């Protein structure tokens, strides 16, 4: 299943780990980087490793750990747990940084590369082709800070570059970045709808109150589900078909139709 909702949890708050899993988020990200003060980094790593080692559940959300840049010891400690945890790699600007996560002979770990700089955006094609990379994502706050820009046009440009880079490399569409204004649920909904229309799938959050808004934004409408079923039924024999509405469809439309039905199977209707 492709994650639709993700939730960040500070790595120095182990009291919140089980609560985060209990929110129903598809992806839980234990954060060792920006959410943790420098003085707490070591304790946060111990807390995350200890919690992962004690965790017995095999179902539930996908688990990722956002490590710090150039922190090979964190990746080694996470690999040593033997747990199916993924690495969320910050501030990626080259494929070599992705490759360094999985040295030859080590148990491979799935990697999500966070694109958070102008250089990362410009190198997205190379990064997305890196061996071992399973997803790309954006860190929009860092990117906007580096650029000194709050322009929606600048942000949309970066989003499109990352989206095209991911899909050209055969990777899933990226999840949208965190929406920082926690209480502005209307703004979250509007921005998520724009991202959905552009082709992004899913969004990460920093507070559980944002999760339902994200689910709702990505839930297919009844009209979309009806269209998708008609497309799948009409094209079961291949070729070209005409829907009852008069729309002509062919096999190029099947991936979109099946993606809608997949989401409909895991999300409540809207």
PDB file of C-alpha atoms in Angstrom:
ATOM      1  CA  UNK A   1       0.000   0.000   0.000  1.00  0.00           C
ATOM      2  CA  UNK A   2       1.217   3.482  -0.855  1.00  0.00           C
ATOM      3  CA  UNK A   3       1.181   5.670   2.270  1.00  0.00           C
ATOM      4  CA  UNK A   4      -1.331   8.516   2.180  1.00  0.00           C
ATOM      5  CA  UNK A   5      -0.771   9.925   5.664  1.00  0.00           C
ATOM      6  CA  UNK A   6       2.542  10.322   7.462  1.00  0.00           C
ATOM      7  CA  UNK A   7       3.239  11.638  10.960  1.00  0.00           C
ATOM      8  CA  UNK A   8       6.496  13.001  12.373  1.00  0.00           C
ATOM      9  CA  UNK A   9       7.377  12.254  16.010  1.00  0.00           C
ATOM     10  CA  UNK A  10      10.379  13.783  17.826  1.00  0.00           C
ATOM     11  CA  UNK A  11      12.899  11.075  18.620  1.00  0.00           C
ATOM     12  CA  UNK A  12      13.430  12.482  22.102  1.00  0.00           C
ATOM     13  CA  UNK A  13       9.751  11.923  22.986  1.00  0.00           C
ATOM     14  CA  UNK A  14       9.442   8.125  23.351  1.00  0.00           C
ATOM     15  CA  UNK A  15       6.196   8.668  25.261  1.00  0.00           C
ATOM     16  CA  UNK A  16       4.652   9.610  21.912  1.00  0.00           C
ATOM     17  CA  UNK A  17       5.884   6.685  19.791  1.00  0.00           C
ATOM     18  CA  UNK A  18       3.047   4.257  20.552  1.00  0.00           C
ATOM     19  CA  UNK A  19       0.526   7.105  20.399  1.00  0.00           C
ATOM     20  CA  UNK A  20       1.729   7.967  16.906  1.00  0.00           C
ATOM     21  CA  UNK A  21       1.274   4.376  15.773  1.00  0.00           C
ATOM     22  CA  UNK A  22      -2.214   4.449  17.285  1.00  0.00           C
ATOM     23  CA  UNK A  23      -3.291   7.455  15.190  1.00  0.00           C
ATOM     24  CA  UNK A  24      -3.773   5.240  12.154  1.00  0.00           C
ATOM     25  CA  UNK A  25      -1.170   7.105  10.090  1.00  0.00           C
ATOM     26  CA  UNK A  26       0.131   4.970   7.227  1.00  0.00           C
ATOM     27  CA  UNK A  27       3.683   6.142   7.884  1.00  0.00           C
ATOM     28  CA  UNK A  28       5.283   7.091  11.221  1.00  0.00           C
ATOM     29  CA  UNK A  29       8.567   9.012  11.057  1.00  0.00           C
ATOM     30  CA  UNK A  30      10.717   8.992  14.188  1.00  0.00           C
ATOM     31  CA  UNK A  31      12.787  12.147  13.862  1.00  0.00           C
ATOM     32  CA  UNK A  32      16.398  12.384  14.997  1.00  0.00           C
ATOM     33  CA  UNK A  33      17.124  15.557  13.027  1.00  0.00           C
ATOM     34  CA  UNK A  34      15.355  18.924  13.150  1.00  0.00           C
ATOM     35  CA  UNK A  35      12.906  18.097  15.946  1.00  0.00           C
ATOM     36  CA  UNK A  36      15.665  17.132  18.396  1.00  0.00           C
ATOM     37  CA  UNK A  37      17.981  19.662  20.126  1.00  0.00           C
ATOM     38  CA  UNK A  38      21.697  18.960  19.743  1.00  0.00           C
ATOM     39  CA  UNK A  39      22.049  18.062  23.410  1.00  0.00           C
ATOM     40  CA  UNK A  40      19.359  15.370  23.076  1.00  0.00           C
ATOM     41  CA  UNK A  41      20.624  13.653  19.908  1.00  0.00           C
ATOM     42  CA  UNK A  42      22.340  10.737  21.636  1.00  0.00           C
ATOM     43  CA  UNK A  43      19.426  10.074  23.980  1.00  0.00           C
ATOM     44  CA  UNK A  44      16.960  10.267  21.096  1.00  0.00           C
ATOM     45  CA  UNK A  45      18.891   7.638  19.140  1.00  0.00           C
ATOM     46  CA  UNK A  46      18.920   5.334  22.170  1.00  0.00           C
ATOM     47  CA  UNK A  47      15.176   5.848  22.658  1.00  0.00           C
ATOM     48  CA  UNK A  48      14.370   5.090  19.013  1.00  0.00           C
ATOM     49  CA  UNK A  49      16.632   2.030  18.849  1.00  0.00           C
ATOM     50  CA  UNK A  50      15.245   0.702  22.131  1.00  0.00           C
ATOM     51  CA  UNK A  51      11.635   1.170  21.057  1.00  0.00           C
ATOM     52  CA  UNK A  52      12.240  -0.499  17.697  1.00  0.00           C
ATOM     53  CA  UNK A  53      13.975  -3.414  19.395  1.00  0.00           C
ATOM     54  CA  UNK A  54      11.035  -3.973  21.741  1.00  0.00           C
ATOM     55  CA  UNK A  55       8.391  -3.605  19.058  1.00  0.00           C
ATOM     56  CA  UNK A  56       6.817  -6.975  18.265  1.00  0.00           C
ATOM     57  CA  UNK A  57       4.013  -5.949  15.899  1.00  0.00           C
ATOM     58  CA  UNK A  58       4.523  -6.952  12.288  1.00  0.00           C
ATOM     59  CA  UNK A  59       1.571  -4.981  10.946  1.00  0.00           C
ATOM     60  CA  UNK A  60       0.732  -1.328  11.402  1.00  0.00           C
ATOM     61  CA  UNK A  61       2.315   1.693   9.744  1.00  0.00           C
ATOM     62  CA  UNK A  62       5.496   1.883   7.740  1.00  0.00           C
ATOM     63  CA  UNK A  63       8.254   3.013  10.119  1.00  0.00           C
ATOM     64  CA  UNK A  64      10.923   5.471   9.057  1.00  0.00           C
ATOM     65  CA  UNK A  65      13.669   7.228  10.978  1.00  0.00           C
ATOM     66  CA  UNK A  66      14.863  10.618   9.789  1.00  0.00           C
ATOM     67  CA  UNK A  67      18.567  10.526  10.573  1.00  0.00           C
ATOM     68  CA  UNK A  68      20.975  13.438  10.748  1.00  0.00           C
ATOM     69  CA  UNK A  69      23.238  14.339   7.806  1.00  0.00           C
ATOM     70  CA  UNK A  70      26.537  12.446   7.776  1.00  0.00           C
ATOM     71  CA  UNK A  71      25.471  10.292  10.736  1.00  0.00           C
ATOM     72  CA  UNK A  72      26.604   6.827   9.706  1.00  0.00           C
ATOM     73  CA  UNK A  73      26.520   5.691  13.333  1.00  0.00           C
ATOM     74  CA  UNK A  74      22.767   6.301  13.457  1.00  0.00           C
ATOM     75  CA  UNK A  75      22.172   4.188  10.361  1.00  0.00           C
ATOM     76  CA  UNK A  76      24.416   1.424  11.752  1.00  0.00           C
ATOM     77  CA  UNK A  77      22.495   1.414  15.034  1.00  0.00           C
ATOM     78  CA  UNK A  78      19.156   1.206  13.230  1.00  0.00           C
ATOM     79  CA  UNK A  79      20.382  -1.612  10.967  1.00  0.00           C
ATOM     80  CA  UNK A  80      21.590  -3.539  14.009  1.00  0.00           C
ATOM     81  CA  UNK A  81      18.050  -3.719  15.411  1.00  0.00           C
ATOM     82  CA  UNK A  82      17.105  -6.124  12.600  1.00  0.00           C
ATOM     83  CA  UNK A  83      13.763  -4.327  12.357  1.00  0.00           C
ATOM     84  CA  UNK A  84      12.186  -3.451   9.002  1.00  0.00           C
ATOM     85  CA  UNK A  85      12.748   0.266   9.407  1.00  0.00           C
ATOM     86  CA  UNK A  86      13.324   2.701   6.553  1.00  0.00           C
ATOM     87  CA  UNK A  87      15.791   5.579   6.435  1.00  0.00           C
ATOM     88  CA  UNK A  88      14.604   9.115   5.741  1.00  0.00           C
ATOM     89  CA  UNK A  89      17.737  10.845   4.539  1.00  0.00           C
ATOM     90  CA  UNK A  90      17.779  14.649   4.879  1.00  0.00           C
ATOM     91  CA  UNK A  91      19.287  17.316   2.646  1.00  0.00           C
ATOM     92  CA  UNK A  92      20.220  14.960  -0.182  1.00  0.00           C
ATOM     93  CA  UNK A  93      22.114  16.597  -3.050  1.00  0.00           C
ATOM     94  CA  UNK A  94      23.726  13.609  -4.817  1.00  0.00           C
ATOM     95  CA  UNK A  95      23.209   9.926  -5.542  1.00  0.00           C
ATOM     96  CA  UNK A  96      26.419   9.151  -3.615  1.00  0.00           C
ATOM     97  CA  UNK A  97      24.714  10.160  -0.362  1.00  0.00           C
ATOM     98  CA  UNK A  98      21.965   7.621  -1.031  1.00  0.00           C
ATOM     99  CA  UNK A  99      24.443   4.894  -1.962  1.00  0.00           C
ATOM    100  CA  UNK A 100      26.371   5.444   1.282  1.00  0.00           C
ATOM    101  CA  UNK A 101      23.371   4.258   3.326  1.00  0.00           C
ATOM    102  CA  UNK A 102      23.766   0.697   2.057  1.00  0.00           C
ATOM    103  CA  UNK A 103      27.440  -0.335   1.864  1.00  0.00           C
ATOM    104  CA  UNK A 104      28.195  -3.665   0.135  1.00  0.00           C
ATOM    105  CA  UNK A 105      27.566  -6.647   2.374  1.00  0.00           C
ATOM    106  CA  UNK A 106      25.196  -4.867   4.762  1.00  0.00           C
ATOM    107  CA  UNK A 107      21.482  -5.592   5.161  1.00  0.00           C
ATOM    108  CA  UNK A 108      19.822  -3.174   2.742  1.00  0.00           C
ATOM    109  CA  UNK A 109      17.538  -0.499   4.108  1.00  0.00           C
ATOM    110  CA  UNK A 110      14.890   1.300   2.075  1.00  0.00           C
ATOM    111  CA  UNK A 111      15.760   4.966   1.609  1.00  0.00           C
ATOM    112  CA  UNK A 112      13.599   8.049   1.129  1.00  0.00           C
ATOM    113  CA  UNK A 113      15.661  11.019  -0.066  1.00  0.00           C
ATOM    114  CA  UNK A 114      14.570  14.425   1.199  1.00  0.00           C
ATOM    115  CA  UNK A 115      15.133  17.225  -1.305  1.00  0.00           C
ATOM    116  CA  UNK A 116      15.622  20.412   0.712  1.00  0.00           C
ATOM    117  CA  UNK A 117      17.940  22.666  -1.267  1.00  0.00           C
ATOM    118  CA  UNK A 118      18.285  24.303  -4.666  1.00  0.00           C
ATOM    119  CA  UNK A 119      21.159  21.934  -5.442  1.00  0.00           C
ATOM    120  CA  UNK A 120      18.988  18.967  -4.528  1.00  0.00           C
ATOM    121  CA  UNK A 121      16.218  20.176  -6.837  1.00  0.00           C
ATOM    122  CA  UNK A 122      18.692  20.728  -9.680  1.00  0.00           C
ATOM    123  CA  UNK A 123      20.141  17.208  -9.197  1.00  0.00           C
ATOM    124  CA  UNK A 124      16.813  15.401  -8.789  1.00  0.00           C
ATOM    125  CA  UNK A 125      17.318  13.277 -11.918  1.00  0.00           C
ATOM    126  CA  UNK A 126      20.614  11.855 -10.648  1.00  0.00           C
ATOM    127  CA  UNK A 127      19.290  11.396  -7.113  1.00  0.00           C
ATOM    128  CA  UNK A 128      16.103   9.632  -8.187  1.00  0.00           C
ATOM    129  CA  UNK A 129      18.131   7.083 -10.172  1.00  0.00           C
ATOM    130  CA  UNK A 130      20.283   6.151  -7.163  1.00  0.00           C
ATOM    131  CA  UNK A 131      20.332   2.398  -6.355  1.00  0.00           C
ATOM    132  CA  UNK A 132      18.391   1.545  -3.218  1.00  0.00           C
ATOM    133  CA  UNK A 133      16.211   4.631  -3.351  1.00  0.00           C
ATOM    134  CA  UNK A 134      12.536   3.821  -2.874  1.00  0.00           C
ATOM    135  CA  UNK A 135      10.995   7.297  -2.616  1.00  0.00           C
ATOM    136  CA  UNK A 136      11.805  10.988  -2.807  1.00  0.00           C
ATOM    137  CA  UNK A 137      10.168  13.700  -0.739  1.00  0.00           C
ATOM    138  CA  UNK A 138      10.593  17.422  -0.141  1.00  0.00           C
ATOM    139  CA  UNK A 139      11.567  19.488   2.854  1.00  0.00           C
ATOM    140  CA  UNK A 140       9.891  22.703   1.819  1.00  0.00           C
ATOM    141  CA  UNK A 141      10.713  24.780   4.898  1.00  0.00           C
ATOM    142  CA  UNK A 142      14.465  24.282   4.428  1.00  0.00           C
ATOM    143  CA  UNK A 143      14.192  24.970   0.716  1.00  0.00           C
ATOM    144  CA  UNK A 144      12.227  28.195   1.181  1.00  0.00           C
ATOM    145  CA  UNK A 145      14.675  29.326   3.852  1.00  0.00           C
ATOM    146  CA  UNK A 146      17.655  28.764   1.578  1.00  0.00           C
ATOM    147  CA  UNK A 147      15.981  30.575  -1.311  1.00  0.00           C
ATOM    148  CA  UNK A 148      14.696  33.398   0.883  1.00  0.00           C
ATOM    149  CA  UNK A 149      11.353  32.992  -0.844  1.00  0.00           C
ATOM    150  CA  UNK A 150       7.737  32.553   0.198  1.00  0.00           C
ATOM    151  CA  UNK A 151       6.507  32.711  -3.399  1.00  0.00           C
ATOM    152  CA  UNK A 152       3.960  30.034  -4.312  1.00  0.00           C
ATOM    153  CA  UNK A 153       5.295  30.090  -7.872  1.00  0.00           C
ATOM    154  CA  UNK A 154       8.809  29.226  -6.689  1.00  0.00           C
ATOM    155  CA  UNK A 155       7.511  26.418  -4.489  1.00  0.00           C
ATOM    156  CA  UNK A 156       5.337  24.999  -7.280  1.00  0.00           C
ATOM    157  CA  UNK A 157       8.346  25.005  -9.620  1.00  0.00           C
ATOM    158  CA  UNK A 158      10.374  22.981  -7.128  1.00  0.00           C
ATOM    159  CA  UNK A 159       7.473  20.609  -6.523  1.00  0.00           C
ATOM    160  CA  UNK A 160       7.119  19.932 -10.243  1.00  0.00           C
ATOM    161  CA  UNK A 161      10.835  19.289 -10.657  1.00  0.00           C
ATOM    162  CA  UNK A 162      10.793  16.735  -7.853  1.00  0.00           C
ATOM    163  CA  UNK A 163       7.558  15.133  -9.074  1.00  0.00           C
ATOM    164  CA  UNK A 164       8.860  14.744 -12.633  1.00  0.00           C
ATOM    165  CA  UNK A 165      12.204  13.452 -11.397  1.00  0.00           C
ATOM    166  CA  UNK A 166      10.570  10.783  -9.252  1.00  0.00           C
ATOM    167  CA  UNK A 167       8.166   9.561 -11.913  1.00  0.00           C
ATOM    168  CA  UNK A 168      10.816   9.599 -14.658  1.00  0.00           C
ATOM    169  CA  UNK A 169      12.922   7.276 -12.481  1.00  0.00           C
ATOM    170  CA  UNK A 170       9.984   4.917 -11.942  1.00  0.00           C
ATOM    171  CA  UNK A 171       9.523   5.913  -8.306  1.00  0.00           C
ATOM    172  CA  UNK A 172       6.124   6.535  -6.689  1.00  0.00           C
ATOM    173  CA  UNK A 173       4.777  10.071  -6.723  1.00  0.00           C
ATOM    174  CA  UNK A 174       6.187  11.974  -3.721  1.00  0.00           C
ATOM    175  CA  UNK A 175       4.183  12.774  -0.638  1.00  0.00           C
ATOM    176  CA  UNK A 176       3.647  16.453   0.026  1.00  0.00           C
ATOM    177  CA  UNK A 177       5.789  18.119   2.662  1.00  0.00           C
ATOM    178  CA  UNK A 178       4.640  19.224   6.111  1.00  0.00           C
ATOM    179  CA  UNK A 179       2.094  22.043   6.267  1.00  0.00           C
ATOM    180  CA  UNK A 180       3.479  24.026   9.215  1.00  0.00           C
ATOM    181  CA  UNK A 181       0.398  26.023  10.272  1.00  0.00           C
ATOM    182  CA  UNK A 182      -1.140  23.343  12.466  1.00  0.00           C
ATOM    183  CA  UNK A 183      -4.401  25.146  13.287  1.00  0.00           C
ATOM    184  CA  UNK A 184      -5.065  26.255   9.709  1.00  0.00           C
ATOM    185  CA  UNK A 185      -6.946  23.166   8.571  1.00  0.00           C
ATOM    186  CA  UNK A 186      -8.653  25.025   5.735  1.00  0.00           C
ATOM    187  CA  UNK A 187      -5.282  26.117   4.384  1.00  0.00           C
ATOM    188  CA  UNK A 188      -4.007  22.553   4.748  1.00  0.00           C
ATOM    189  CA  UNK A 189      -6.986  21.207   2.808  1.00  0.00           C
ATOM    190  CA  UNK A 190      -6.608  23.755   0.001  1.00  0.00           C
ATOM    191  CA  UNK A 191      -2.854  23.219  -0.384  1.00  0.00           C
ATOM    192  CA  UNK A 192      -3.256  19.442  -0.256  1.00  0.00           C
ATOM    193  CA  UNK A 193      -5.938  19.562  -2.958  1.00  0.00           C
ATOM    194  CA  UNK A 194      -3.552  21.548  -5.167  1.00  0.00           C
ATOM    195  CA  UNK A 195      -0.825  18.982  -4.624  1.00  0.00           C
ATOM    196  CA  UNK A 196      -3.208  16.135  -5.324  1.00  0.00           C
ATOM    197  CA  UNK A 197      -4.315  17.745  -8.588  1.00  0.00           C
ATOM    198  CA  UNK A 198      -0.655  18.138  -9.589  1.00  0.00           C
ATOM    199  CA  UNK A 199       0.027  14.435  -9.070  1.00  0.00           C
ATOM    200  CA  UNK A 200       1.418  14.137  -5.548  1.00  0.00           C
ATOM    201  CA  UNK A 201       0.112  11.243  -3.468  1.00  0.00           C
ATOM    202  CA  UNK A 202      -0.150  11.622   0.299  1.00  0.00           C
ATOM    203  CA  UNK A 203       1.199  14.117   2.797  1.00  0.00           C
ATOM    204  CA  UNK A 204       3.232  14.115   6.010  1.00  0.00           C
ATOM    205  CA  UNK A 205       2.001  15.907   9.117  1.00  0.00           C
ATOM    206  CA  UNK A 206       3.403  17.194  12.387  1.00  0.00           C
ATOM    207  CA  UNK A 207       0.186  16.835  14.392  1.00  0.00           C
ATOM    208  CA  UNK A 208      -2.510  14.113  14.461  1.00  0.00           C
ATOM    209  CA  UNK A 209      -5.237  16.740  13.908  1.00  0.00           C
ATOM    210  CA  UNK A 210      -3.978  17.119  10.327  1.00  0.00           C
ATOM    211  CA  UNK A 211      -4.360  13.461   9.372  1.00  0.00           C
ATOM    212  CA  UNK A 212      -8.105  13.365   8.686  1.00  0.00           C
ATOM    213  CA  UNK A 213      -7.848  16.450   6.465  1.00  0.00           C
ATOM    214  CA  UNK A 214      -5.126  14.753   4.424  1.00  0.00           C
ATOM    215  CA  UNK A 215      -7.088  11.503   4.128  1.00  0.00           C
ATOM    216  CA  UNK A 216     -10.151  13.375   2.985  1.00  0.00           C
ATOM    217  CA  UNK A 217      -8.209  15.325   0.367  1.00  0.00           C
ATOM    218  CA  UNK A 218      -6.838  12.161  -1.211  1.00  0.00           C
ATOM    219  CA  UNK A 219     -10.002  10.088  -0.958  1.00  0.00           C
ATOM    220  CA  UNK A 220     -11.472   9.619  -4.471  1.00  0.00           C
ATOM    221  CA  UNK A 221     -14.897  11.121  -5.073  1.00  0.00           C
ATOM    222  CA  UNK A 222     -17.817   8.903  -6.035  1.00  0.00           C
ATOM    223  CA  UNK A 223     -17.579  10.289  -9.577  1.00  0.00           C
ATOM    224  CA  UNK A 224     -13.886   9.357  -9.799  1.00  0.00           C
ATOM    225  CA  UNK A 225     -14.542   5.829  -8.530  1.00  0.00           C
ATOM    226  CA  UNK A 226     -17.413   5.384 -10.984  1.00  0.00           C
ATOM    227  CA  UNK A 227     -15.219   6.565 -13.866  1.00  0.00           C
ATOM    228  CA  UNK A 228     -12.378   4.256 -12.820  1.00  0.00           C
ATOM    229  CA  UNK A 229     -14.652   1.212 -12.654  1.00  0.00           C
ATOM    230  CA  UNK A 230     -16.069   2.005 -16.072  1.00  0.00           C
ATOM    231  CA  UNK A 231     -12.571   2.319 -17.521  1.00  0.00           C
ATOM    232  CA  UNK A 232     -11.398  -0.982 -16.045  1.00  0.00           C
ATOM    233  CA  UNK A 233     -14.559  -2.788 -17.184  1.00  0.00           C
ATOM    234  CA  UNK A 234     -14.443  -1.284 -20.663  1.00  0.00           C
ATOM    235  CA  UNK A 235     -10.782  -2.106 -21.256  1.00  0.00           C
ATOM    236  CA  UNK A 236     -10.657  -5.648 -19.902  1.00  0.00           C
ATOM    237  CA  UNK A 237     -10.166  -6.902 -23.453  1.00  0.00           C
ATOM    238  CA  UNK A 238      -7.681  -4.184 -24.412  1.00  0.00           C
ATOM    239  CA  UNK A 239      -7.968  -1.778 -27.314  1.00  0.00           C
ATOM    240  CA  UNK A 240     -10.106   1.349 -27.267  1.00  0.00           C
ATOM    241  CA  UNK A 241     -13.577   1.790 -25.755  1.00  0.00           C
ATOM    242  CA  UNK A 242     -16.206   4.464 -25.320  1.00  0.00           C
ATOM    243  CA  UNK A 243     -17.744   5.084 -21.891  1.00  0.00           C
ATOM    244  CA  UNK A 244     -21.479   5.769 -21.412  1.00  0.00           C
ATOM    245  CA  UNK A 245     -20.579   9.455 -21.103  1.00  0.00           C
ATOM    246  CA  UNK A 246     -19.156   9.399 -24.616  1.00  0.00           C
ATOM    247  CA  UNK A 247     -15.534   9.637 -23.461  1.00  0.00           C
ATOM    248  CA  UNK A 248     -13.091   7.555 -25.481  1.00  0.00           C
ATOM    249  CA  UNK A 249     -10.573   5.656 -23.345  1.00  0.00           C
ATOM    250  CA  UNK A 250      -7.621   3.386 -24.047  1.00  0.00           C
ATOM    251  CA  UNK A 251      -5.057   1.409 -22.055  1.00  0.00           C
ATOM    252  CA  UNK A 252      -3.032   4.524 -21.300  1.00  0.00           C
ATOM    253  CA  UNK A 253      -5.782   5.459 -18.829  1.00  0.00           C
ATOM    254  CA  UNK A 254      -5.663   2.166 -16.916  1.00  0.00           C
ATOM    255  CA  UNK A 255      -2.890   3.140 -14.472  1.00  0.00           C
ATOM    256  CA  UNK A 256      -4.859   6.205 -13.358  1.00  0.00           C
ATOM    257  CA  UNK A 257      -8.051   4.166 -13.034  1.00  0.00           C
ATOM    258  CA  UNK A 258      -6.431   1.404 -11.004  1.00  0.00           C
ATOM    259  CA  UNK A 259      -4.707   3.956  -8.739  1.00  0.00           C
ATOM    260  CA  UNK A 260      -8.096   5.543  -7.999  1.00  0.00           C
ATOM    261  CA  UNK A 261      -9.596   2.155  -7.145  1.00  0.00           C
ATOM    262  CA  UNK A 262      -6.610   1.294  -4.936  1.00  0.00           C
ATOM    263  CA  UNK A 263      -7.116   4.504  -2.958  1.00  0.00           C
ATOM    264  CA  UNK A 264     -10.856   3.869  -2.798  1.00  0.00           C
ATOM    265  CA  UNK A 265     -10.161   0.525  -1.156  1.00  0.00           C
ATOM    266  CA  UNK A 266      -8.156   2.071   1.678  1.00  0.00           C
ATOM    267  CA  UNK A 267      -9.734   5.479   2.208  1.00  0.00           C
ATOM    268  CA  UNK A 268     -13.242   6.531   3.218  1.00  0.00           C
ATOM    269  CA  UNK A 269     -15.292   8.107   0.388  1.00  0.00           C
ATOM    270  CA  UNK A 270     -15.776  11.858   0.211  1.00  0.00           C
TER     271      UNK A 270
END
